[in-house]
Structure formats: C-alpha cells, structure tokens
XYZ file of C-alpha atoms in Angstrom:
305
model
C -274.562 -229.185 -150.319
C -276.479 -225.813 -151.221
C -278.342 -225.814 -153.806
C -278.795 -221.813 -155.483
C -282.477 -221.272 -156.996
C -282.632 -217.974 -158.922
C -285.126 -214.930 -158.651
C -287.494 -214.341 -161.397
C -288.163 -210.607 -162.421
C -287.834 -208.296 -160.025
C -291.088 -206.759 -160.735
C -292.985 -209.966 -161.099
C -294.995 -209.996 -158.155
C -296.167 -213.492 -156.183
C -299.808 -214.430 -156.576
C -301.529 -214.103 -153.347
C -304.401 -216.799 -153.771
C -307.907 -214.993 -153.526
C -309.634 -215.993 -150.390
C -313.143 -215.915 -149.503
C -314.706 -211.963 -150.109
C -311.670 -211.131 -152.768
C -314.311 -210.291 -155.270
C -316.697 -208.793 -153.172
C -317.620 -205.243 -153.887
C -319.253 -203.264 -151.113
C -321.581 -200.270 -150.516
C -319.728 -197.623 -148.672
C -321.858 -194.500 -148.543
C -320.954 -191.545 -146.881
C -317.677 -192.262 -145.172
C -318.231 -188.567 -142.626
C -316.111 -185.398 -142.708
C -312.775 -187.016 -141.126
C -310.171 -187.273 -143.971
C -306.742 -188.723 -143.664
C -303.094 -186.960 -143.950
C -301.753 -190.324 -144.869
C -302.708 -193.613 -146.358
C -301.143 -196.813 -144.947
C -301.263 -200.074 -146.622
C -300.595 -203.483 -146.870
C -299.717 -204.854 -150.189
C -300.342 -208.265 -150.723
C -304.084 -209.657 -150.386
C -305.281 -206.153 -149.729
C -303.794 -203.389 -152.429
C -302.537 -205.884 -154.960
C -304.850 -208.245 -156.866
C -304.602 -211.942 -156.452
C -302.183 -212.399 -159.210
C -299.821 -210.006 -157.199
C -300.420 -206.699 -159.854
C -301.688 -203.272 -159.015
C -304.999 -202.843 -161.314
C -305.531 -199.696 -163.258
C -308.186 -198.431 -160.911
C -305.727 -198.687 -157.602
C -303.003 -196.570 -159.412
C -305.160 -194.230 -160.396
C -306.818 -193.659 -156.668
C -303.245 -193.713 -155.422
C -302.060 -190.932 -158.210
C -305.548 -188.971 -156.931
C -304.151 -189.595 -153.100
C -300.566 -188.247 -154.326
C -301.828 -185.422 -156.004
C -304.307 -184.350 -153.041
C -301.460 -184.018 -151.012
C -301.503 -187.379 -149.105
C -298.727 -189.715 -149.451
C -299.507 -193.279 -149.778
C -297.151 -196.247 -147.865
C -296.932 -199.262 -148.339
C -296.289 -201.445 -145.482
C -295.875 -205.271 -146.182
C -294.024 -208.248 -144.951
C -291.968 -208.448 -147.672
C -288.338 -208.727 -146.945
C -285.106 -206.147 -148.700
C -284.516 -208.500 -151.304
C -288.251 -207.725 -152.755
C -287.607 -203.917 -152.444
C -287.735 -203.453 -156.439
C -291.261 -205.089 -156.600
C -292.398 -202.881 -153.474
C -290.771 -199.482 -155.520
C -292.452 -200.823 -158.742
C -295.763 -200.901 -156.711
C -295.225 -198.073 -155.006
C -294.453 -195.770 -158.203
C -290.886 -195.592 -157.122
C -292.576 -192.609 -154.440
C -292.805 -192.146 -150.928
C -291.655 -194.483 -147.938
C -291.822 -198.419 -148.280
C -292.373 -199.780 -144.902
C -290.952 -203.709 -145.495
C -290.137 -206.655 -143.057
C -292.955 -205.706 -141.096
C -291.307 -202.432 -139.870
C -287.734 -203.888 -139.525
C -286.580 -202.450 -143.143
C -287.904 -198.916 -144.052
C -286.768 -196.900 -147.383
C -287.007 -193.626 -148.327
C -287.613 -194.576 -152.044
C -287.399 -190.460 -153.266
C -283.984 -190.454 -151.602
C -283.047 -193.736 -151.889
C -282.003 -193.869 -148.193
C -282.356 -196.805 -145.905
C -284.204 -195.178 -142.984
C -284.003 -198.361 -140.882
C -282.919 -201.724 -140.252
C -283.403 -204.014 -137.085
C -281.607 -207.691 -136.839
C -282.169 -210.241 -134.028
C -278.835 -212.024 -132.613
C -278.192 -215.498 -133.792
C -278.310 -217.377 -130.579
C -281.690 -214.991 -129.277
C -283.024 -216.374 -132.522
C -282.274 -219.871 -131.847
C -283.336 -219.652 -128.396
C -287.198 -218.587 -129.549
C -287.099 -221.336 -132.272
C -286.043 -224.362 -129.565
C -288.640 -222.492 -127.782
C -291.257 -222.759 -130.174
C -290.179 -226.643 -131.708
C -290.800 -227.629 -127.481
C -294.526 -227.024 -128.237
C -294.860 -227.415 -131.813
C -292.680 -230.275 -132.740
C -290.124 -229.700 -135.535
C -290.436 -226.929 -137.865
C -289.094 -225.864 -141.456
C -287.178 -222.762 -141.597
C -286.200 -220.325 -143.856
C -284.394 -217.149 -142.610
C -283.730 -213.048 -143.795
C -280.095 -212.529 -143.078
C -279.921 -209.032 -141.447
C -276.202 -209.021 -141.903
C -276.869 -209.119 -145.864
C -279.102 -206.067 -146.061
C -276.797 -203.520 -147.669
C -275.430 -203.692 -151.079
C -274.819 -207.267 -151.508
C -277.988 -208.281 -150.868
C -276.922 -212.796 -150.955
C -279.944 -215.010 -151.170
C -282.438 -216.000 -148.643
C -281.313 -219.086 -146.593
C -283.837 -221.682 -147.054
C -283.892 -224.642 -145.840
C -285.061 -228.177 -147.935
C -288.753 -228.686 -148.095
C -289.986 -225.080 -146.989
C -291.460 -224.293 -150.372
C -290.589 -220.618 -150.329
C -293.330 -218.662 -152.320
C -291.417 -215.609 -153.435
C -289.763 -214.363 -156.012
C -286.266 -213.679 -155.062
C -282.808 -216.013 -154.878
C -282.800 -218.741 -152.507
C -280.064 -220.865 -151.515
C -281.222 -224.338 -150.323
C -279.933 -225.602 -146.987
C -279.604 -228.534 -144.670
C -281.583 -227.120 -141.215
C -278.262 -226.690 -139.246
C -276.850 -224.319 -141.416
C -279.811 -221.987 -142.282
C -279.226 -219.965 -139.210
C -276.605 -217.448 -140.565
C -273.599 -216.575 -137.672
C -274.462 -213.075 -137.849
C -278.351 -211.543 -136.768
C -281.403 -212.266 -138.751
C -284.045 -210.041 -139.935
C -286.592 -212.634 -139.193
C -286.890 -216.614 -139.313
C -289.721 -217.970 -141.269
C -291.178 -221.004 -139.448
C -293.427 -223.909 -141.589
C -295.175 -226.710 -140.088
C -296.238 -230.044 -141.768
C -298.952 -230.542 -139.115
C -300.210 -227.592 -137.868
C -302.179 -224.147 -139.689
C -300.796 -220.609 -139.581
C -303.421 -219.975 -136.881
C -302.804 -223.080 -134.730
C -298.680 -222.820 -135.102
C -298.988 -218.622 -133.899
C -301.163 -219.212 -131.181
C -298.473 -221.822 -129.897
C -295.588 -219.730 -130.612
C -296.919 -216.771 -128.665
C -297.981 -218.667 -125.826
C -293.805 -219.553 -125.209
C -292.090 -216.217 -126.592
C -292.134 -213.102 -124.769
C -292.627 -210.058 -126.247
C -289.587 -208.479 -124.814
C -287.248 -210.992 -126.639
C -289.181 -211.368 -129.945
C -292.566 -210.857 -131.741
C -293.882 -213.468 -133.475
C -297.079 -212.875 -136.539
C -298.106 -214.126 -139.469
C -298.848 -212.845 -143.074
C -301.577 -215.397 -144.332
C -298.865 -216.967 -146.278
C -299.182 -220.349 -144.149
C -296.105 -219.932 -141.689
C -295.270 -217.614 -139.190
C -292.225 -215.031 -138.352
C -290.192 -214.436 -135.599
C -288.873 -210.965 -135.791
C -286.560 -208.646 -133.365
C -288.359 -207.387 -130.608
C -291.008 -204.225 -131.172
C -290.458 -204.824 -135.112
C -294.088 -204.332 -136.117
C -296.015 -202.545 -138.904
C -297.146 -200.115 -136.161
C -293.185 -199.270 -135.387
C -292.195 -199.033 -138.855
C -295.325 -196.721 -140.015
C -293.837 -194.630 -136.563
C -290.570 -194.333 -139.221
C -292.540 -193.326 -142.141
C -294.759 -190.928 -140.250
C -291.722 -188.747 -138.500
C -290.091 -188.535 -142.602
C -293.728 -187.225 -143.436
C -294.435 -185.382 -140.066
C -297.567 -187.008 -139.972
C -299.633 -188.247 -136.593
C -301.211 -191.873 -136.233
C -303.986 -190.120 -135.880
C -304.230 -188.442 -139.529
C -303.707 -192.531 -140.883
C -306.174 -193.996 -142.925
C -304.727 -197.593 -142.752
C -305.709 -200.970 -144.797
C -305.122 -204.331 -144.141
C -305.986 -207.740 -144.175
C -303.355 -210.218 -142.328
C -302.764 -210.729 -138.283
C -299.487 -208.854 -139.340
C -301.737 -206.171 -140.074
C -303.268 -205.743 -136.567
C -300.404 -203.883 -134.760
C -300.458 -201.086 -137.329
C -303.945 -201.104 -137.038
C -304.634 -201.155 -133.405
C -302.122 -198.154 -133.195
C -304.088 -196.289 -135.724
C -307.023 -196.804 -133.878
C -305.868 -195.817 -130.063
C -304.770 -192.464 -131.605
C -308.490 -191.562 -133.405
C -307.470 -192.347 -137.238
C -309.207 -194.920 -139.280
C -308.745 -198.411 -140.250
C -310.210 -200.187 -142.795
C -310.284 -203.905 -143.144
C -310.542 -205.724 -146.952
C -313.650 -207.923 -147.169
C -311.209 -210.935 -147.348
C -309.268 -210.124 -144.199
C -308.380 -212.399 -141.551
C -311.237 -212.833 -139.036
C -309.315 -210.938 -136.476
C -308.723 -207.953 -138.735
C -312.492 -207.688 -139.287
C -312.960 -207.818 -135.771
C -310.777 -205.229 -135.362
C -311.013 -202.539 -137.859
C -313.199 -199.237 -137.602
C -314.102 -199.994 -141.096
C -314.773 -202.504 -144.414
C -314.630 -201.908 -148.034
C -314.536 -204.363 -150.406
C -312.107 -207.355 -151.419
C -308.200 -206.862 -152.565
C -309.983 -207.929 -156.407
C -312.970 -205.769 -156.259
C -310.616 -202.583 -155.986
C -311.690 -202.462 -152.194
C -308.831 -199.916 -151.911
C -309.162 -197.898 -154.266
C -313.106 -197.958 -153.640
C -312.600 -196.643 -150.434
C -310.390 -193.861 -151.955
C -312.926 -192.754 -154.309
C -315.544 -192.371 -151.943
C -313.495 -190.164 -149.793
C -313.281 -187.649 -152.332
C -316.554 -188.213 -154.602
C-alpha cells in the first residue's frame, strides 16, 4: 500500500545541520589580480545558511556579482521537484545546475536545457552490485520519466527518512524502482556512514555504467554515467559562453569535487567553505569562511573591495 506524504512550501528550504567551521569567519586578504567571469556554487551547506535561507549579506554579494557582469549558478544536488526553492534562491536569474548536472534550467527562459535518466535494469544492476558489499540498503529514487510537467512524487521507500521538502510516496522496496529510467537512486544504510557506504560503492561500480557521490546528507547517489557537477556547469557555461577557466567555484560536499577538480585543471579558482568535507579542503585552491559566517559572500566582497 503507498502511502502519499505531501510537500511543504515550495520555497521553504531544508535545514542543512551546521557542521564543524559553519560559523567560522576567516581572514582573506588580498585574493591577487585573477577575477572570475562566472561564479559557481553549491547551495546547501555552502551558500545557504544552516536553516536552508539565503542571508541578507549573500544576496546582496550575489546582486553585486550580477550587476558586475558575472552571472552566478547554482549547482546543487537537489532534484526537479525542488526547482522552485533553487529559482527562489537563485533570484529566479541565470542557470540552475540541479541533480548534480543531470537537470539544468535556463530559469530567464524557462527552458529545460538538460535531462539525463539511467535505465531501470542498469540501475538495478549497480544497486545488487552495491547490496553484494554493503548488505541491504534503503532506497529512495528520482523518476527521470516524471521530469516534465507532471512532475509525481519521489518514490520512497519505508524507513528512508527522506529530508526534503517535496511529495513523497511511500513504498514497499520492490516497487520503488519505477519501469521507466531514473534520475538517480538514493541509497541509506543502517550500519554504515556516508563515507564508509561511497567508498564501498565505488570500489564495485564502474564509472562507465554509473557514478556514484554523496552530498553530506548521510546516503549516497547513483546517477547516469558522466552526470556530475563538472558536466552540468559544462551546460551552464556554453548558455553563458564562459570557459572553466574564468569559474570561481564554491563548495563543500564530495559531490562538489568533480566541479571543482575541473575548475582547477583549466586555471580558475576554487574555493572550499571552512565546513567542507575533508576532501574538499584538500582539494580546493582556496578557503573562506563557513556557509553561516557568509563565507560566500565574504569571498565576494573581497574580490571587489
């Protein structure tokens, strides 16, 4: 029997629980000559505050980017069905990079620039993959089929706890995989951490049939193969004629690290939130301060002082 749980407003944005060096403010000093043609970030955990809102100091740094002459994207994990809360954070401007690259919007024109599914049975082929290493999983799944105007509810199945604010039907496991392709399949374990469960999943999933991440939300995503950030900002930088190179990016997630990686091979910048991910310190060319210290728009202000 499904059970049908409701969304709440569509601009009421999900809490994303501050994590060690939210509030942290850092010293930037002089951040150099080099200044971007385009500003890439993530949303949640790096732009957006813990309780999920966009303080009065980012929207003002993001109106300043805007009305430099340097568009600002936002690229998150969040799926279609969250597209109003992305526009509302976005200022309704711009491209919204969503599903970690496998859903990108042209939000002036209202035009759905791209959409990527994965076949059922590939999809059930990486998840028996996965469940052979990690015993059984939760899942909860995007329904790639349901991406255009009639946008039904996420499939969910009992006991994944789904954090976001959008309809949900509630499903015994064997039907949560819809018969059509998926946008991506969330994966949950009882057992194992975010960390722990990706490592696993990558070590059985080629790249060539899937890619697998994480968003710091405490399960992982399988998603069509080459769906990253990095593929989706590629989409949003041909609308804006933009290079990776001329990308000042943010982030603070191992979903993140794609985008940022490709920034960095081509020369631009990336910055990493003083509450990212180990990795995504490790990896970024930069730090500014946490995603409630204004670390964002911090950065932003010192690039133009």
């Amino acid at each position: 029997m499904t059970a049908h749980i409701p969304a709440r407003a569509a601009n009421q944005l999900p809490a994303h629980s501050g994590g060690a060096g939210s509030d942290v403010v850092l010293e930037l000093g002089d951040l150099g000559p080099w200044r971007p043609r385009l500003v890439a970030t993530d949303l949640d955990g790096t732009l957006l505050t813990s309780q999920g809102t966009v303080s009065d100091r980012t929207r003002a740094a993001m109106d300043a980017s805007w009305a430099a002459g340097v568009p600002v994207v936002g690229v998150t994990g969040r799926g279609p069905r969250l597209l109003d809360s992305v526009r509302t954070t976005l200022g309704g401007r711009g491209v919204a990079v969503l599903a970690q690259g496998g859903f990108v919007v042209d939000l002036d024109r209202d035009e759905v620039l791209r959409t990527v599914g994965l076949p059922r049975d590939e999809a059930q082929a990486v998840v028996d993959a996965i469940e052979a290493v990690t015993g059984e999983l939760v899942l909860a799944v995007e329904d790639a089929d349901t991406q255009g105007a009639a946008l039904s509810p996420l499939r969910v199945q009992h006991g994944f706890d789904w954090p976001y604010p959008e309809p949900a039907d509630l499903l015994p496991r064997h039907e949560v995989l819809p018969p059509g392709p998926v946008l991506k399949v969330f994966l949950r374990s009882e057992t194992l951490g975010q960390d722990e469960l990706l490592a696993l999943a990558r070590s059985v999933t080629d790249p060539s049939v899937a890619e697998v991440t994480h968003a710091g939300l405490g399960f992982i995503e399988v998603l069509p193969p080459g769906i990253t950030k990095a593929s989706g900002l590629a989409v949003a930088l041909e609308r804006f004629g933009v290079a990776m190179s001329d990308v000042l990016v943010f982030g603070d997630m191992p979903n993140d690290l794609p985008m940022i990686t490709a920034v960095n091979e081509a020369g631009g910048r990336s910055v990493a939130v003083a509450n990212a991910h180990p990795a995504v310190l490790a990896a970024a060319t930069a730090r500014t301060g946490g995603h409630d210290a204004d670390g964002v728009a911090r950065y932003l202000e010192a690039l133009h002082p």
